Short mmCIF file of C-alpha atoms and ligand atoms in Angstrom, two decimals:
data_model
loop_
_atom_site.label_atom_id
_atom_site.label_comp_id
_atom_site.label_asym_id
_atom_site.label_seq_id
_atom_site.Cartn_x
_atom_site.Cartn_y
_atom_site.Cartn_z
CA MET M 1 81.89 93.40 87.59
CA HIS M 2 81.09 96.27 85.25
CA VAL M 3 84.14 98.38 84.39
CA PHE M 4 85.55 101.08 82.12
CA ARG M 5 87.86 99.45 79.59
CA CYS M 6 90.45 101.32 77.55
CA ILE M 7 89.90 100.42 73.89
CA ARG M 8 93.61 100.66 72.94
CA GLU M 9 94.85 97.13 72.41
CA SER M 10 98.30 98.10 73.68
CA CYS M 11 96.72 99.24 76.97
CA GLY M 12 93.38 97.59 77.76
CA ALA M 13 93.35 98.97 81.31
CA ALA M 14 90.18 98.55 83.38
CA TYR M 15 88.80 101.02 85.95
CA PRO M 16 85.87 100.84 88.36
CA LEU M 17 82.71 102.57 87.12
CA ALA M 18 82.70 104.63 90.32
CA GLU M 19 85.57 106.74 88.94
CA ASN M 20 84.73 110.04 87.25
CA ILE M 21 86.75 109.65 84.05
CA HIS M 22 86.06 110.12 80.34
CA THR M 23 89.29 108.82 78.82
CA CYS M 24 91.97 106.40 79.97
CA PRO M 25 94.05 108.03 82.75
CA ARG M 26 97.01 105.83 81.78
CA CYS M 27 97.22 106.34 77.99
CA GLY M 28 94.54 108.87 77.02
CA GLY M 29 92.63 106.30 74.95
CA LEU M 30 88.84 106.16 74.63
CA LEU M 31 86.89 104.12 77.16
CA ASP M 32 84.12 101.57 76.75
CA VAL M 33 81.64 100.75 79.47
CA GLU M 34 82.05 96.99 79.70
CA TYR M 35 79.42 94.88 81.46
CA ALA M 36 79.46 91.42 82.97
CA PHE M 37 76.14 90.40 81.38
CA ASP M 38 74.21 87.34 82.44
CA ARG M 39 74.10 85.59 79.08
CA GLU M 40 71.58 82.99 80.20
CA ALA M 41 69.08 85.55 81.47
CA ALA M 42 69.37 87.42 78.17
CA ALA M 43 67.22 84.91 76.31
CA GLN M 44 64.23 86.23 78.29
CA TRP M 45 64.94 89.90 77.65
CA PRO M 46 63.09 90.39 74.35
CA ALA M 47 59.87 89.15 75.98
CA LEU M 48 60.50 91.35 79.02
CA TRP M 49 61.13 94.39 76.80
CA SER M 50 58.08 93.93 74.64
CA GLY M 51 55.96 93.31 77.77
CA ARG M 52 57.00 96.71 79.08
CA ARG M 53 55.41 98.40 76.07
CA ALA M 54 52.05 97.92 77.76
CA SER M 55 53.29 99.47 80.99
CA LEU M 56 52.48 103.05 82.00
CA ARG M 57 55.46 103.34 84.34
CA LYS M 58 57.78 106.22 83.55
CA LEU M 59 60.88 104.09 83.12
CA ASP M 60 59.06 101.65 80.82
CA SER M 61 57.73 104.51 78.67
CA SER M 62 61.29 105.48 77.72
CA GLY M 63 62.60 103.84 74.56
CA VAL M 64 66.01 103.77 76.23
CA TRP M 65 65.25 102.59 79.78
CA ARG M 66 62.81 99.97 78.52
CA PHE M 67 66.02 98.16 77.49
CA ARG M 68 67.69 98.83 80.85
CA GLU M 69 69.19 95.33 81.10
CA LEU M 70 71.58 96.50 78.35
CA ILE M 71 72.72 99.60 80.28
CA PRO M 72 73.16 98.45 83.90
CA PHE M 73 75.56 101.24 84.85
CA ILE M 74 73.34 102.36 87.72
CA SER M 75 72.00 99.74 90.07
CA GLU M 76 68.27 99.43 90.51
CA PRO M 77 67.10 102.17 88.12
CA GLU M 78 63.52 101.23 89.07
CA SER M 79 63.88 102.59 92.57
CA ALA M 80 66.35 105.33 91.73
CA GLU M 81 65.20 108.94 91.52
CA LEU M 82 68.28 109.49 89.39
CA VAL M 83 66.98 108.62 85.96
CA ALA M 84 66.36 111.74 83.86
CA THR M 85 63.91 110.76 81.15
CA LEU M 86 61.70 112.81 78.84
CA GLY M 87 60.21 109.73 77.18
CA GLU M 88 62.94 109.49 74.53
CA GLY M 89 63.21 106.82 71.86
CA ASN M 90 60.12 104.91 70.70
CA THR M 91 60.78 106.26 67.22
CA PRO M 92 59.05 104.93 64.11
CA LEU M 93 60.38 102.85 61.24
CA LEU M 94 58.98 104.44 58.07
CA ASP M 95 59.10 103.28 54.47
CA SER M 96 58.92 105.19 51.24
CA ALA M 97 58.63 103.74 47.75
CA ALA M 98 59.75 107.08 46.29
CA ALA M 99 62.91 107.15 48.39
CA ALA M 100 63.63 103.51 47.54
CA GLY M 101 63.22 104.31 43.84
CA PHE M 102 65.54 107.29 44.18
CA ALA M 103 68.21 105.04 45.69
CA GLY M 104 67.65 102.22 43.17
CA LEU M 105 66.51 99.85 45.90
CA ASP M 106 63.41 97.64 46.09
CA ALA M 107 62.73 99.08 49.54
CA ILE M 108 64.26 101.27 52.20
CA ARG M 109 63.18 101.95 55.76
CA PHE M 110 63.94 105.04 57.79
CA LYS M 111 64.39 104.87 61.55
CA HIS M 112 63.46 108.45 62.38
CA GLN M 113 65.26 109.70 65.47
CA GLY M 114 63.88 113.17 64.80
CA PHE M 115 60.75 112.01 66.67
CA ASN M 116 62.63 112.39 69.96
CA PRO M 117 61.70 115.02 72.61
CA THR M 118 64.22 117.57 71.33
CA GLY M 119 64.20 116.27 67.77
CA SER M 120 67.38 114.23 67.46
CA PHE M 121 69.03 110.97 68.54
CA LYS M 122 71.12 112.95 71.00
CA ASP M 123 68.21 112.45 73.43
CA ASN M 124 68.75 108.69 73.50
CA GLY M 125 72.27 109.33 74.75
CA MET M 126 71.57 112.36 76.90
CA THR M 127 69.13 110.57 79.18
CA CYS M 128 72.03 108.31 80.19
CA GLY M 129 74.63 111.09 80.28
CA VAL M 130 72.55 113.31 82.54
CA THR M 131 71.57 110.36 84.72
CA ARG M 132 75.26 109.58 85.16
CA ALA M 133 76.01 113.24 86.03
CA ARG M 134 73.36 113.02 88.75
CA ALA M 135 74.74 109.74 90.04
CA LEU M 136 78.13 111.44 90.44
CA GLY M 137 76.54 114.40 92.21
CA MET M 138 77.64 116.88 89.52
CA ARG M 139 75.64 120.12 89.29
CA LEU M 140 77.19 121.82 86.27
CA VAL M 141 77.12 120.04 82.90
CA GLY M 142 78.58 121.26 79.64
CA CYS M 143 79.11 120.44 76.01
CA VAL M 144 80.64 121.79 72.84
CA SER M 145 78.18 121.30 70.07
CA THR M 146 77.26 121.80 66.45
CA GLY M 147 73.73 122.20 67.80
CA ASN M 148 71.75 119.08 68.61
CA THR M 149 73.87 118.04 71.57
CA SER M 150 73.36 121.45 73.14
CA ALA M 151 69.61 121.40 72.51
CA SER M 152 69.35 117.96 74.05
CA MET M 153 71.66 118.60 76.98
CA ALA M 154 69.90 121.87 77.79
CA ALA M 155 66.55 120.09 77.99
CA TYR M 156 67.67 117.06 79.99
CA ALA M 157 69.85 119.04 82.39
CA SER M 158 67.19 121.64 83.10
CA TYR M 159 64.57 118.94 83.54
CA ALA M 160 66.86 117.17 86.00
CA GLY M 161 67.61 120.33 87.96
CA LEU M 162 71.22 120.68 86.75
CA VAL M 163 72.79 123.76 85.18
CA PRO M 164 73.58 123.37 81.45
CA VAL M 165 76.38 125.35 79.80
CA VAL M 166 76.81 125.13 76.04
CA PHE M 167 79.68 126.27 73.84
CA ILE M 168 78.89 126.64 70.16
CA PRO M 169 80.88 127.86 67.17
CA HIS M 170 79.87 131.45 66.50
CA GLY M 171 77.59 131.72 63.48
CA GLU M 172 77.77 128.04 62.60
CA ILE M 173 74.72 126.56 64.19
CA ALA M 174 71.30 125.93 62.67
CA LEU M 175 68.67 128.31 63.96
CA GLY M 176 66.28 125.76 65.45
CA LYS M 177 69.03 124.29 67.62
CA LEU M 178 70.24 127.61 69.03
CA ALA M 179 66.64 128.53 69.77
CA GLN M 180 66.20 125.30 71.72
CA ALA M 181 69.31 125.79 73.85
CA LEU M 182 68.12 129.27 74.82
CA GLU M 183 64.54 128.23 75.51
CA TYR M 184 65.61 125.24 77.62
CA GLY M 185 67.64 127.63 79.75
CA ALA M 186 71.25 126.81 78.89
CA VAL M 187 73.96 129.33 79.65
CA THR M 188 75.08 129.74 76.05
CA PHE M 189 78.45 130.88 74.73
CA GLN M 190 79.07 131.51 71.06
CA VAL M 191 82.82 131.04 70.79
CA GLU M 192 84.79 132.50 67.92
CA ALA M 193 86.43 129.29 66.75
CA ASN M 194 85.35 126.10 65.01
CA PHE M 195 83.99 123.02 66.75
CA ASP M 196 87.30 121.15 66.95
CA GLN M 197 89.16 124.13 68.41
CA ILE M 198 86.53 124.82 71.06
CA LEU M 199 86.40 121.16 72.08
CA ARG M 200 90.15 121.06 72.68
CA LEU M 201 89.90 124.18 74.84
CA ILE M 202 86.94 123.06 76.95
CA PHE M 203 88.29 119.54 77.36
CA ARG M 204 91.40 121.00 78.99
CA MET M 205 89.37 123.30 81.25
CA ALA M 206 86.45 121.07 82.30
CA GLU M 207 87.91 119.66 85.49
CA SER M 208 89.04 122.98 86.95
CA LEU M 209 85.64 124.48 86.08
CA GLY M 210 83.79 121.66 87.85
CA LEU M 211 82.03 120.95 84.58
CA TYR M 212 80.77 117.46 83.78
CA LEU M 213 81.38 117.08 80.04
CA LEU M 214 78.57 115.59 77.99
CA ASN M 215 80.26 115.48 74.62
CA SER M 216 80.13 112.20 72.79
CA VAL M 217 83.51 111.18 74.19
CA ASN M 218 81.40 110.57 77.32
CA PRO M 219 80.90 106.80 77.16
CA PHE M 220 77.51 106.92 78.91
CA ARG M 221 75.96 108.88 76.07
CA LEU M 222 77.00 106.12 73.71
CA GLU M 223 75.40 103.58 76.06
CA GLY M 224 72.07 105.32 75.59
CA GLN M 225 72.50 105.61 71.83
CA LYS M 226 73.27 101.93 71.47
CA THR M 227 69.73 101.09 72.61
CA ILE M 228 68.52 102.53 69.27
CA MET M 229 69.77 99.25 67.83
CA ALA M 230 67.80 97.16 70.33
CA GLU M 231 64.66 99.12 69.50
CA LEU M 232 65.32 98.75 65.77
CA LEU M 233 65.93 94.99 66.01
CA GLU M 234 62.74 94.63 68.02
CA GLN M 235 60.87 96.48 65.25
CA CYS M 236 62.46 94.10 62.74
CA GLY M 237 61.23 91.08 64.74
CA TRP M 238 64.90 90.38 65.63
CA ARG M 239 65.73 89.77 61.96
CA GLU M 240 68.93 91.62 61.15
CA PRO M 241 68.85 94.14 58.29
CA ASP M 242 71.69 93.77 55.79
CA TRP M 243 72.74 97.40 56.12
CA ILE M 244 72.38 100.20 58.63
CA VAL M 245 73.22 103.54 57.04
CA LEU M 246 73.94 106.61 59.17
CA PRO M 247 75.62 109.99 58.88
CA GLY M 248 79.00 110.41 60.56
CA GLY M 249 80.24 113.55 62.30
CA ASN M 250 82.04 113.00 65.56
CA LEU M 251 81.43 109.27 64.97
CA GLY M 252 79.87 108.63 68.36
CA ASN M 253 76.71 107.19 66.90
CA VAL M 254 78.37 104.60 64.68
CA SER M 255 80.53 103.63 67.66
CA ALA M 256 77.43 103.23 69.82
CA PHE M 257 75.54 101.24 67.17
CA GLY M 258 78.48 98.92 66.57
CA LYS M 259 78.94 98.22 70.27
CA GLY M 260 75.22 97.69 70.76
CA LEU M 261 75.00 95.24 67.87
CA ARG M 262 78.04 93.28 69.02
CA GLU M 263 76.55 92.98 72.48
CA LEU M 264 73.22 91.76 71.05
CA ARG M 265 75.11 89.18 69.03
CA ASP M 266 77.24 88.07 71.98
CA LEU M 267 74.09 87.74 74.08
CA GLY M 268 72.61 85.48 71.39
CA LEU M 269 69.77 87.88 70.49
CA ILE M 270 70.90 88.25 66.86
CA ARG M 271 72.98 85.88 64.76
CA ARG M 272 75.00 88.24 62.60
CA LEU M 273 76.04 91.87 62.53
CA PRO M 274 74.35 94.16 60.01
CA ARG M 275 76.94 96.03 57.95
CA LEU M 276 77.35 99.67 58.98
CA ALA M 277 77.63 102.36 56.31
CA VAL M 278 78.83 105.76 57.53
CA ILE M 279 78.07 108.68 55.24
CA GLN M 280 80.04 111.90 55.45
CA ALA M 281 79.82 115.16 53.52
CA GLU M 282 82.63 115.56 50.95
CA GLY M 283 83.87 118.72 52.68
CA ALA M 284 84.08 116.98 56.07
CA ALA M 285 85.05 113.39 55.35
CA PRO M 286 88.16 112.55 57.38
CA LEU M 287 87.02 108.99 58.11
CA CYS M 288 86.34 108.25 54.43
CA ARG M 289 89.78 109.60 53.50
CA MET M 290 91.38 107.46 56.16
CA MET M 291 89.62 104.27 55.02
CA GLU M 292 90.42 104.98 51.35
CA SER M 293 94.11 105.46 52.01
CA ALA M 294 94.26 102.59 54.53
CA ALA M 295 96.05 104.97 56.88
CA ALA M 296 96.66 103.92 60.50
CA GLU M 297 95.64 107.28 61.93
CA LEU M 298 92.96 109.80 61.10
CA ARG M 299 94.17 113.07 59.57
CA PRO M 300 91.85 115.92 60.59
CA VAL M 301 90.26 118.12 57.93
CA GLU M 302 91.39 121.64 58.81
CA ARG M 303 88.45 123.63 57.48
CA PRO M 304 85.45 121.34 57.26
CA GLN M 305 82.76 122.62 54.93
CA THR M 306 79.17 121.49 54.49
CA LEU M 307 75.68 122.90 54.92
CA ALA M 308 74.88 119.80 56.97
CA THR M 309 76.11 121.46 60.16
CA ALA M 310 75.51 118.39 62.34
CA ILE M 311 78.32 116.58 60.51
CA LYS M 312 80.59 119.57 59.93
CA ILE M 313 83.42 118.07 61.93
CA GLY M 314 87.04 117.80 60.85
CA ALA M 315 88.56 115.99 63.83
CA PRO M 316 86.06 113.37 65.02
CA VAL M 317 86.82 112.33 68.57
CA SER M 318 85.48 108.78 68.35
CA TRP M 319 87.30 107.70 65.19
CA PRO M 320 89.18 104.78 66.81
CA LYS M 321 85.87 103.30 67.98
CA ALA M 322 84.27 103.93 64.59
CA VAL M 323 87.10 102.12 62.79
CA ARG M 324 86.75 99.18 65.18
CA GLU M 325 83.02 98.91 64.44
CA LEU M 326 83.43 99.23 60.67
CA ARG M 327 86.02 96.45 60.76
CA ALA M 328 83.84 94.22 62.96
CA SER M 329 80.76 94.59 60.77
CA GLY M 330 82.35 94.69 57.31
CA GLY M 331 81.26 98.30 57.15
CA VAL M 332 82.07 101.09 54.71
CA CYS M 333 82.40 104.86 54.67
CA VAL M 334 81.42 107.04 51.70
CA ALA M 335 81.35 110.76 51.05
CA VAL M 336 78.50 112.54 49.29
CA SER M 337 78.34 116.00 47.72
CA GLU M 338 76.23 118.94 48.86
CA GLN M 339 74.05 118.52 45.77
CA GLU M 340 73.49 114.84 46.54
CA ILE M 341 72.47 115.72 50.10
CA ALA M 342 70.10 118.46 48.90
CA ASP M 343 68.47 116.12 46.34
CA ALA M 344 68.03 113.31 48.85
CA LYS M 345 66.66 115.66 51.48
CA ALA M 346 64.01 116.96 49.10
CA VAL M 347 62.97 113.39 48.22
CA ILE M 348 62.62 112.51 51.92
CA GLY M 349 60.65 115.69 52.50
CA ARG M 350 58.28 115.10 49.63
CA ALA M 351 57.65 111.57 50.91
CA GLY M 352 56.07 113.26 53.94
CA ILE M 353 58.89 112.14 56.22
CA GLY M 354 61.31 115.07 56.30
CA CYS M 355 64.65 115.42 58.10
CA GLU M 356 67.54 117.79 58.62
CA PRO M 357 70.38 117.98 56.08
CA ALA M 358 72.84 115.64 57.84
CA SER M 359 70.17 112.93 58.03
CA ALA M 360 69.55 113.11 54.29
CA ALA M 361 73.17 112.12 53.69
CA THR M 362 71.99 108.58 54.45
CA LEU M 363 69.71 108.34 51.40
CA ALA M 364 72.35 110.00 49.24
CA GLY M 365 74.88 107.47 50.52
CA ALA M 366 72.57 104.49 50.01
CA ARG M 367 72.06 105.60 46.41
CA LYS M 368 75.78 105.88 45.86
CA LEU M 369 76.51 102.49 47.43
CA ARG M 370 73.75 100.95 45.32
CA ALA M 371 75.16 102.53 42.13
CA ALA M 372 78.62 101.19 42.99
CA GLY M 373 77.21 97.70 43.47
CA VAL M 374 78.22 97.56 47.14
CA VAL M 375 74.56 97.32 48.16
CA GLY M 376 72.32 94.94 46.20
CA PRO M 377 68.90 96.10 44.95
CA ASP M 378 67.00 93.61 47.11
CA GLN M 379 69.04 94.05 50.27
CA ASP M 380 67.35 95.10 53.49
CA VAL M 381 68.50 98.67 54.14
CA VAL M 382 67.65 100.78 57.18
CA ALA M 383 68.71 104.44 57.12
CA ILE M 384 68.88 106.41 60.34
CA LEU M 385 67.30 109.86 60.07
CA THR M 386 69.13 111.57 62.89
CA GLY M 387 67.29 114.88 63.21
CA HIS M 388 63.96 116.61 62.70
CA LEU M 389 63.08 118.68 59.63
CA LEU M 390 62.50 121.87 61.64
CA LYS M 391 66.01 121.92 63.07
CA ASP M 392 67.19 123.89 60.06
CA PRO M 393 64.35 125.93 58.51
CA ASP M 394 66.82 128.33 56.92
CA TYR M 395 68.22 125.55 54.69
CA ILE M 396 64.71 124.55 53.64
CA LEU M 397 63.54 128.04 52.74
CA ARG M 398 66.68 128.71 50.76
CA TYR M 399 66.32 125.40 48.95
CA HIS M 400 62.77 126.11 47.85
CA ALA M 401 63.68 129.67 46.86
CA GLY M 402 66.55 128.29 44.73
CA GLU M 403 69.11 130.18 46.81
CA LEU M 404 71.10 127.39 48.40
CA GLU M 405 74.87 127.60 48.05
CA CYS M 406 77.91 126.13 49.74
CA GLY M 407 81.32 127.78 49.69
CA GLY M 408 80.14 130.24 47.05
CA ARG M 409 78.91 127.47 44.74
CA PRO M 410 75.17 127.47 44.02
CA LEU M 411 73.18 124.27 44.41
CA GLU M 412 70.31 123.23 42.19
CA SER M 413 66.85 122.97 43.75
CA ARG M 414 65.46 120.12 41.69
CA LEU M 415 62.29 119.74 43.77
CA ALA M 416 61.73 123.42 44.57
CA ASN M 417 58.24 124.16 45.87
CA ARG M 418 57.48 127.85 45.90
CA PRO M 419 54.49 129.56 47.48
CA ARG M 420 52.12 131.08 44.89
CA ILE M 421 50.65 134.54 45.16
CA VAL M 422 47.00 134.73 44.23
CA ALA M 423 44.29 137.39 44.18
CA ALA M 424 41.50 137.13 46.77
CA GLU M 425 38.99 136.21 44.12
CA ALA M 426 37.19 132.90 43.59
CA ALA M 427 37.77 132.44 39.87
CA ALA M 428 41.44 133.30 40.06
CA LEU M 429 41.93 130.99 43.02
CA GLU M 430 40.16 128.11 41.33
CA ALA M 431 42.16 128.49 38.13
CA ALA M 432 45.40 128.67 40.08
CA LEU M 433 44.50 125.61 42.12
CA ARG M 434 43.66 123.56 39.02
CA GLU M 435 46.87 124.58 37.35
CA ALA M 436 48.95 123.78 40.42
CA THR M 437 47.43 120.40 41.29
CA GLY M 438 46.45 119.03 37.87
CA ASP M 439 49.66 117.11 37.28
CA ARG M 440 49.75 115.61 40.73
CA LEU M 441 46.12 114.46 40.59
CA THR M 442 46.42 112.82 37.16
CA ALA M 443 49.64 111.14 38.30
CA GLY M 444 47.59 109.48 41.00
CA GLY M 445 49.74 110.97 43.69
C1 PLP J 1 75.11 114.59 66.07
C2 PLP J 1 74.45 114.39 64.77
C3 PLP J 1 75.04 113.66 63.74
C4 PLP J 1 76.41 113.10 63.84
O1 PLP J 1 76.52 112.07 64.78
P1 PLP J 1 77.94 111.63 65.35
O2 PLP J 1 77.65 110.73 66.46
O3 PLP J 1 78.63 112.90 65.78
O4 PLP J 1 78.68 110.99 64.21
C5 PLP J 1 74.31 113.47 62.58
N1 PLP J 1 73.08 114.00 62.43
C6 PLP J 1 72.50 114.72 63.40
C7 PLP J 1 71.14 115.29 63.15
C8 PLP J 1 73.16 114.94 64.59
O5 PLP J 1 72.56 115.67 65.53
ZN1 ZN J 2 94.60 103.13 78.05
#
């Protein structure tokens, strides 16, 4: 039997999946979706999954539902009209010698979740969250968001015929994400409080409002996100990387990855767990502080500060799950500065890959872990780029204009690339072009 299981060791209560709950009714703890997998059948799954890549069926074209044996929370998804999919997942694994050199590694690969329908990994989770909302017969869905969750929820809910309502911190959301929520038809509230404050408020009100909450405390979103690990392992030919590096905000993604990897190991599909490295911004690093001080509880950061808005979170909801996964995998948490994020982001951009600021924290973190000797130069490192470059055009334009600052402190734009103004005249244009490209052509790049 598949059940909800409270993750608190002192509780461990189980509940039927038919119940509409997000947290443990008995103790308030976080819930896992726990499956009774058929371990013997699992040996055949990798062949089944790769076979589906040749299929044109809608469910098989999704990079989440292609792995549906790992997320059996609705029965017979094949025949169900319930599944809300926009063809999420199926994201590439990209390498860059320049980025590897920047980090001091022989190689690094980027799993780019920005290639999703709405441009972030939130889509991998949202397809499951919205499908679950439909299965429960809910019409109104809501989330509090630093941006990408609202963009994703708005798209999936509208596509599925549900009504999306998003609550975002006033003035603290990247432009591309707000634009998406509006265009995808979400009822949008800009609330005058920070993310953590709004979440507490909405969490209390959701039930009386008839609102199905799709924040990352919703365990079904994490079920979708965990399939990113199945897709990655498939791309690696089921050879485990040494490290998986990802940014940490609310810590849902690291929780999902850890659970997904443990399940793959328990099913015998991988032998060992890759080590997870969570990267936070220095101004919003409550998990790093907790791990450093070996504290038993997470102390929220009151006024989180970072330009990487997707990880600007002081009181991450999923911290107990994140700690569990870091312990299980021998993982680490490190904090990086705004300058380190800006530098890494520019390197990823110039490699032709590009990502939003929070995603670039991964390369900055890999570099730091390498410098500290935690990661060896020849280790197999996969960094998760969580969001698309165009999510935050304002950051990019300011960077290249040399105008980026955080908390009143200016940042250096070491790879600034400014547009050049030129007269509409052949000779002038030719001279300007030669001057601008000469170095890059002689450098062979
Ligand atoms: C949501 C998000 C994060 C943070 O993920 P968590 O699961 O909250 O830790 C990082 N980067 C991007 C682009 C995101 O959208
Ligand atoms: Zn409990």
